[in-house]
Each structure stands twice: as structure tokens, then as C-alpha cells.
Amino acid sequence: MRLLHTMLRVGNLELSIQFYIEVLGMRLLRRTDFTEGRFTLAFLGYEDEASGTVLELTHNWDTEKYDLGNAYGHIAIETDDIYMRCNDVRAKGGKVVREPGPMKHGSTIIAFVEDPDGYKIEFIQK
């Protein structure tokens, strides 16, 4: 068994795809419109689905915004240079919501950014 993907519901699919490609450097792996169901699925990742875990963005055509609730935590991405990565996010118009530094009660260097829908993405220094 292996972990295949994480699914997020997004209000503006184009804006979300742009963020994950241009700001976080993922690739759009596939995109399918389900016209009868009025939704689109887009799969993005750093590797192909056969070799890595990917992100599934679900856009329900009649929903512009979601309430994130209080159960969702974050997606984590490992990076070689967390400081450069945060600078890149800011330079590309992304939002850094926690600057790089040691995690509370630990020594791992982490930072958090936010996607257009408000989902948190944690960067972890390799």
C-alpha cells in the first residue's frame, strides 16, 4: 500500500493551479472536467502519480468558496533551502504566514505559506 494523493476543494481552479505551479513549482499532471457532475479534478505534483504522492484539486463549478473548518492542518513539503523557498514564494506573490524558524518545543526548521483558498502548506528544512 502507498499514499496516493491529498484532495483539496478549491473555489477558483485556475488561480489554484497557477499557485501550485508558479509559486510551489509543481507540475499539472492531469485535468478532467466532469460536465454531468459539474466539477473538475486537477492533479499536481513534483513526481508522476506512479512514483509519488500528488495533490488533487477538486473544483465544484457552482461553489466559489469553502469554509476550511478547524480540522484541517496542512500539507508538508521538504525543501533544501527554506529561506530561499520563502523568498521565492513572496517574490511570486504568495503569502508567507510563518517565517522560517525552529518549531515550537523542537529544533526542526519550518515555515508556513498559504494558498489562494487559505490552505496552509508547511515547508520543512531538509
XYZ file of N, CA, C and O in Angstrom:
504
model
N 0.840 -1.178 0.000
C 0.000 0.000 0.000
C 0.884 1.240 0.000
O 2.012 1.197 0.487
N 0.348 2.334 -0.552
C 1.058 3.611 -0.527
C 0.057 4.747 -0.567
O -1.069 4.584 -1.032
N 0.468 5.897 -0.077
C -0.371 7.086 -0.098
C -0.394 7.634 -1.521
O 0.663 7.851 -2.123
N -1.592 7.851 -2.093
C -1.723 8.285 -3.485
C -1.826 9.798 -3.634
O -1.093 10.394 -4.413
N -2.791 10.413 -2.938
C -2.976 11.850 -3.088
C -3.722 12.433 -1.893
O -4.326 11.720 -1.110
N -3.651 13.749 -1.803
C -4.445 14.530 -0.867
C -5.365 15.394 -1.698
O -4.931 15.995 -2.677
N -6.653 15.466 -1.327
C -7.621 16.244 -2.097
C -8.003 17.503 -1.343
O -8.255 17.466 -0.146
N -7.995 18.615 -2.062
C -8.461 19.899 -1.543
C -9.557 20.423 -2.459
O -9.414 20.372 -3.678
N -10.624 20.965 -1.874
C -11.662 21.627 -2.666
C -11.264 23.089 -2.818
O -10.912 23.739 -1.833
N -11.314 23.589 -4.038
C -10.890 24.963 -4.302
C -11.997 25.738 -4.992
O -12.775 25.191 -5.763
N -12.045 27.048 -4.720
C -13.072 27.913 -5.295
C -12.735 28.404 -6.693
O -13.610 28.549 -7.535
N -11.461 28.679 -6.953
C -11.020 29.180 -8.255
C -9.911 28.258 -8.744
O -8.758 28.390 -8.345
N -10.261 27.317 -9.593
C -9.312 26.293 -10.032
C -8.113 26.882 -10.753
O -6.977 26.491 -10.505
N -8.358 27.839 -11.644
C -7.245 28.422 -12.404
C -6.240 29.103 -11.484
O -5.030 28.947 -11.642
N -6.731 29.874 -10.526
C -5.857 30.564 -9.572
C -5.081 29.556 -8.725
O -3.887 29.729 -8.475
N -5.741 28.482 -8.309
C -5.076 27.458 -7.509
C -4.015 26.718 -8.310
O -2.901 26.496 -7.823
N -4.333 26.333 -9.534
C -3.343 25.659 -10.388
C -2.143 26.569 -10.602
O -0.991 26.143 -10.491
N -2.396 27.823 -10.885
C -1.315 28.796 -11.079
C -0.427 28.868 -9.834
O 0.795 28.865 -9.942
N -1.019 28.920 -8.638
C -0.257 28.978 -7.398
C 0.639 27.743 -7.247
O 1.843 27.864 -6.998
N 0.071 26.567 -7.395
C 0.845 25.351 -7.169
C 1.924 25.143 -8.234
O 2.975 24.576 -7.932
N 1.715 25.630 -9.445
C 2.730 25.523 -10.492
C 3.774 26.640 -10.367
O 4.972 26.372 -10.266
N 3.317 27.887 -10.379
C 4.244 29.019 -10.440
C 4.900 29.350 -9.106
O 6.044 29.773 -9.075
N 4.189 29.172 -8.004
C 4.746 29.534 -6.696
C 5.437 28.348 -6.030
O 6.528 28.490 -5.487
N 4.827 27.153 -6.099
C 5.416 25.996 -5.423
C 6.167 25.048 -6.353
O 6.770 24.090 -5.892
N 6.123 25.304 -7.658
C 6.949 24.532 -8.593
C 6.445 23.145 -8.942
O 7.207 22.324 -9.452
N 5.163 22.871 -8.706
C 4.604 21.572 -9.086
C 4.298 21.559 -10.580
O 4.341 22.590 -11.240
N 3.975 20.383 -11.082
C 3.549 20.227 -12.473
C 2.090 19.780 -12.489
O 1.666 19.018 -11.630
N 1.340 20.262 -13.481
C -0.023 19.774 -13.692
C 0.097 18.425 -14.389
O 0.624 18.337 -15.502
N -0.345 17.370 -13.734
C -0.193 16.013 -14.255
C -1.383 15.602 -15.115
O -1.215 14.930 -16.124
N -2.568 15.991 -14.682
C -3.770 15.721 -15.487
C -4.922 16.553 -14.956
O -4.910 16.988 -13.811
N -5.874 16.771 -15.838
C -7.043 17.582 -15.510
C -8.226 17.012 -16.276
O -8.136 16.783 -17.489
N -9.350 16.805 -15.573
C -10.525 16.220 -16.210
C -11.772 16.978 -15.773
O -11.989 17.186 -14.578
N -12.576 17.383 -16.757
C -13.872 18.006 -16.489
C -14.942 16.919 -16.492
O -14.978 16.071 -17.387
N -15.812 16.944 -15.486
C -16.946 16.036 -15.396
C -18.202 16.886 -15.544
O -18.774 17.354 -14.564
N -18.594 17.114 -16.812
C -19.665 18.065 -17.099
C -21.000 17.662 -16.480
O -21.731 18.523 -15.991
N -21.322 16.380 -16.484
C -22.590 15.957 -15.880
C -22.616 16.238 -14.385
O -23.640 16.622 -13.838
N -21.496 16.059 -13.728
C -21.416 16.302 -12.292
C -21.060 17.734 -11.938
O -21.055 18.106 -10.774
N -20.717 18.536 -12.945
C -20.359 19.942 -12.777
C -19.170 20.130 -11.831
O -19.203 20.919 -10.915
N -18.096 19.350 -12.094
C -16.868 19.525 -11.326
C -15.663 19.171 -12.189
O -15.803 18.515 -13.220
N -14.496 19.654 -11.761
C -13.227 19.377 -12.436
C -12.241 18.856 -11.403
O -12.189 19.358 -10.279
N -11.446 17.878 -11.803
C -10.353 17.380 -10.980
C -9.035 17.717 -11.665
O -8.882 17.494 -12.869
N -8.098 18.259 -10.909
C -6.761 18.544 -11.416
C -5.758 17.907 -10.451
O -5.871 18.079 -9.230
N -4.807 17.176 -10.996
C -3.790 16.509 -10.186
C -2.448 17.171 -10.456
O -2.043 17.318 -11.615
N -1.766 17.559 -9.369
C -0.474 18.230 -9.469
C 0.528 17.538 -8.567
O 0.153 16.925 -7.567
N 1.802 17.666 -8.917
C 2.826 17.076 -8.061
C 4.215 17.370 -8.558
O 4.416 17.993 -9.605
N 5.182 16.906 -7.790
C 6.592 17.033 -8.153
C 7.071 15.807 -8.925
O 8.070 15.853 -9.618
N 6.349 14.703 -8.765
C 6.656 13.455 -9.463
C 5.387 12.955 -10.125
O 4.288 13.387 -9.786
N 5.530 12.007 -11.034
C 4.362 11.376 -11.636
C 3.592 10.611 -10.576
O 4.165 10.179 -9.561
N 2.316 10.400 -10.833
C 1.466 9.702 -9.872
C 1.950 8.279 -9.580
O 1.737 7.770 -8.482
N 2.592 7.645 -10.541
C 3.075 6.277 -10.345
C 4.218 6.202 -9.337
O 4.428 5.165 -8.713
N 4.945 7.309 -9.156
C 6.119 7.257 -8.286
C 6.049 8.161 -7.062
O 6.904 8.068 -6.188
N 5.065 9.039 -6.974
C 4.998 9.944 -5.835
C 3.571 10.287 -5.447
O 2.625 10.075 -6.209
N 3.423 10.808 -4.248
C 2.131 11.283 -3.776
C 1.841 12.633 -4.417
O 2.732 13.462 -4.547
N 0.609 12.866 -4.828
C 0.254 14.091 -5.529
C -0.892 14.807 -4.820
O -1.460 14.300 -3.852
N -1.216 15.970 -5.324
C -2.284 16.803 -4.799
C -3.429 16.820 -5.807
O -3.213 17.071 -6.989
N -4.635 16.519 -5.336
C -5.830 16.586 -6.175
C -6.608 17.834 -5.795
O -6.990 18.007 -4.643
N -6.825 18.707 -6.765
C -7.662 19.886 -6.556
C -9.022 19.585 -7.166
O -9.114 19.225 -8.344
N -10.066 19.725 -6.373
C -11.433 19.500 -6.834
C -12.144 20.834 -6.889
O -12.194 21.555 -5.893
N -12.660 21.155 -8.073
C -13.413 22.394 -8.233
C -14.847 22.043 -8.592
O -15.121 21.507 -9.680
N -15.764 22.293 -7.660
C -17.196 22.146 -7.925
C -17.652 23.461 -8.555
O -17.536 24.515 -7.942
N -18.137 23.381 -9.773
C -18.384 24.575 -10.595
C -19.314 25.591 -9.951
O -19.224 26.772 -10.244
N -20.192 25.148 -9.096
C -21.173 26.061 -8.518
C -20.788 26.560 -7.119
O -21.604 27.165 -6.433
N -19.550 26.305 -6.696
C -19.089 26.724 -5.373
C -17.864 27.608 -5.522
O -16.851 27.185 -6.072
N -17.976 28.847 -5.042
C -16.874 29.805 -5.170
C -15.935 29.816 -3.976
O -14.794 30.265 -4.085
N -16.398 29.362 -2.808
C -15.583 29.449 -1.603
C -16.000 28.358 -0.627
O -17.159 27.982 -0.569
N -15.030 27.862 0.133
C -15.289 26.838 1.133
C -14.910 27.338 2.519
O -13.994 28.132 2.670
N -15.608 26.833 3.519
C -15.246 27.051 4.911
C -14.228 25.963 5.251
O -14.535 24.773 5.181
N -13.017 26.358 5.624
C -11.963 25.386 5.870
C -12.174 24.605 7.161
O -11.580 23.556 7.350
N -12.985 25.107 8.056
C -13.235 24.397 9.301
C -12.023 24.423 10.218
O -11.036 25.106 9.952
N -12.072 23.651 11.276
C -10.945 23.654 12.203
C -10.270 22.291 12.321
O -9.446 22.078 13.194
N -10.595 21.357 11.451
C -9.969 20.039 11.494
C -8.752 19.936 10.574
O -7.814 19.208 10.861
N -8.758 20.672 9.476
C -7.652 20.610 8.517
C -6.386 21.195 9.133
O -6.425 22.207 9.813
N -5.267 20.557 8.884
C -3.988 21.061 9.369
C -3.194 21.698 8.254
O -3.299 22.889 7.993
N -2.414 20.893 7.524
C -1.575 21.430 6.464
C -1.017 20.300 5.607
O -1.089 19.141 5.966
N -0.437 20.697 4.487
C 0.344 19.815 3.629
C 1.804 20.152 3.932
O 2.135 21.322 4.110
N 2.680 19.169 3.977
C 4.093 19.424 4.258
C 4.941 19.120 3.033
O 4.735 18.118 2.349
N 5.905 20.023 2.778
C 6.837 19.874 1.658
C 8.253 20.048 2.194
O 8.549 21.045 2.846
N 9.113 19.080 1.902
C 10.521 19.183 2.290
C 11.268 20.045 1.284
O 11.000 19.974 0.084
N 12.185 20.868 1.784
C 12.954 21.748 0.914
C 14.409 21.811 1.370
O 14.699 21.685 2.556
N 15.310 21.985 0.402
C 16.742 22.092 0.717
C 17.099 23.442 1.320
O 18.053 23.536 2.088
N 16.387 24.495 0.942
C 16.690 25.843 1.435
C 15.395 26.576 1.742
O 14.809 27.228 0.882
N 14.951 26.466 2.970
C 13.663 27.011 3.393
C 13.617 28.534 3.275
O 12.588 29.104 2.942
N 14.736 29.202 3.521
C 14.780 30.670 3.454
C 14.623 31.140 2.010
O 13.842 32.047 1.723
N 15.325 30.483 1.090
C 15.201 30.812 -0.335
C 13.778 30.518 -0.823
O 13.190 31.300 -1.559
N 13.223 29.383 -0.380
C 11.877 28.991 -0.809
C 10.850 30.033 -0.370
O 9.991 30.430 -1.142
N 10.955 30.532 0.870
C 10.019 31.562 1.349
C 10.194 32.861 0.568
O 9.207 33.517 0.223
N 11.427 33.226 0.263
C 11.678 34.418 -0.542
C 11.079 34.263 -1.936
O 10.508 35.204 -2.483
N 11.203 33.068 -2.517
C 10.619 32.796 -3.836
C 9.096 32.926 -3.795
O 8.487 33.482 -4.704
N 8.472 32.397 -2.745
C 7.014 32.481 -2.606
C 6.581 33.938 -2.580
O 5.658 34.342 -3.292
N 7.264 34.745 -1.759
C 6.920 36.174 -1.671
C 7.132 36.874 -3.013
O 6.294 37.661 -3.442
N 8.242 36.585 -3.679
C 8.566 37.229 -4.961
C 7.528 36.894 -6.029
O 7.297 37.691 -6.937
N 6.896 35.738 -5.909
C 5.899 35.312 -6.885
C 4.480 35.663 -6.453
O 3.514 35.181 -7.017
N 4.355 36.499 -5.414
C 3.047 36.967 -4.977
C 2.365 36.082 -3.954
O 1.216 36.318 -3.600
N 3.060 35.052 -3.467
C 2.490 34.168 -2.461
C 2.592 34.774 -1.069
O 3.270 35.783 -0.855
N 1.939 34.140 -0.122
C 1.838 34.670 1.231
C 2.553 33.739 2.221
O 2.167 32.579 2.379
N 3.593 34.254 2.870
C 4.273 33.519 3.940
C 3.591 33.922 5.242
O 3.576 35.095 5.595
N 3.017 32.949 5.947
C 2.273 33.270 7.167
C 3.044 32.917 8.438
O 2.651 33.308 9.524
N 4.145 32.202 8.300
C 5.060 31.952 9.410
C 6.454 31.873 8.832
O 6.767 31.023 8.017
N 7.290 32.792 9.253
C 8.661 32.853 8.750
C 9.454 31.625 9.202
O 9.137 31.011 10.220
N 10.508 31.269 8.459
C 11.317 30.117 8.841
C 11.926 30.281 10.230
O 12.371 31.359 10.606
N 11.911 29.194 10.960
C 12.498 29.162 12.290
C 12.206 27.824 12.932
O 11.450 27.010 12.392
N 12.800 27.591 14.109
C 12.583 26.307 14.774
C 11.125 26.131 15.196
O 10.463 27.096 15.578
N 10.646 24.901 15.085
C 9.289 24.621 15.533
C 9.215 24.767 17.051
O 10.223 24.643 17.736
N 8.032 25.078 17.532
C 7.813 25.229 18.973
C 8.175 23.920 19.682
O 7.751 22.844 19.246
N 8.971 24.008 20.706
C 9.382 22.857 21.515
C 10.240 21.871 20.732
O 10.258 20.680 21.044
N 10.917 22.337 19.675
C 11.759 21.444 18.887
C 12.838 22.212 18.159
O 12.987 23.419 18.338
N 13.567 21.517 17.315
C 14.658 22.165 16.593
C 14.491 22.127 15.073
O 15.257 22.755 14.356
N 13.490 21.411 14.568
C 13.262 21.346 13.131
C 12.885 22.734 12.620
O 12.029 23.401 13.197
N 13.522 23.159 11.518
C 13.239 24.472 10.930
C 12.031 24.327 10.001
O 12.053 23.525 9.058
N 11.001 25.123 10.288
C 9.770 25.070 9.495
C 9.325 26.484 9.131
O 9.773 27.469 9.723
N 8.440 26.573 8.150
C 7.774 27.821 7.763
C 6.412 27.421 7.208
O 6.192 26.258 6.847
N 5.497 28.387 7.142
C 4.182 28.118 6.565
C 3.841 29.169 5.521
O 4.112 30.357 5.717
N 3.250 28.711 4.415
C 2.708 29.601 3.397
C 1.236 29.242 3.246
O 0.771 28.221 3.772
N 0.506 30.079 2.522
C -0.933 29.891 2.362
C -1.278 29.947 0.880
O -0.788 30.813 0.158
N -2.132 29.036 0.434
C -2.559 29.062 -0.969
C -3.745 30.020 -1.130
O -4.216 30.594 -0.149
N -4.231 30.226 -2.360
C -5.304 31.205 -2.583
C -6.598 30.923 -1.813
O -7.371 31.843 -1.550
N -6.847 29.666 -1.440
C -8.051 29.335 -0.686
C -7.831 29.375 0.820
O -8.757 29.137 1.582
N -6.605 29.651 1.253
C -6.310 29.714 2.678
C -5.743 28.439 3.266
O -5.493 28.360 4.464
N -5.526 27.421 2.428
C -4.917 26.182 2.917
C -3.456 26.442 3.279
O -2.745 27.137 2.554
N -3.013 25.861 4.377
C -1.639 26.042 4.831
C -0.741 24.966 4.230
O -1.133 23.801 4.129
N 0.456 25.387 3.847
C 1.490 24.482 3.363
C 2.715 24.714 4.235
O 3.187 25.834 4.356
N 3.195 23.644 4.849
C 4.376 23.740 5.709
C 5.608 23.374 4.892
O 5.608 22.360 4.191
N 6.632 24.206 4.986
C 7.943 23.857 4.444
C 8.769 23.333 5.608
O 8.761 23.912 6.698
N 9.480 22.242 5.372
C 10.359 21.662 6.376
C 11.764 21.610 5.787
O 11.969 21.075 4.694
N 12.723 22.194 6.514
C 14.117 22.203 6.058
C 14.668 20.790 6.076
O 14.576 20.088 7.082
N 15.237 20.368 4.947
C 15.826 19.025 4.825
C 17.058 18.927 5.700
O 17.827 19.842 5.815
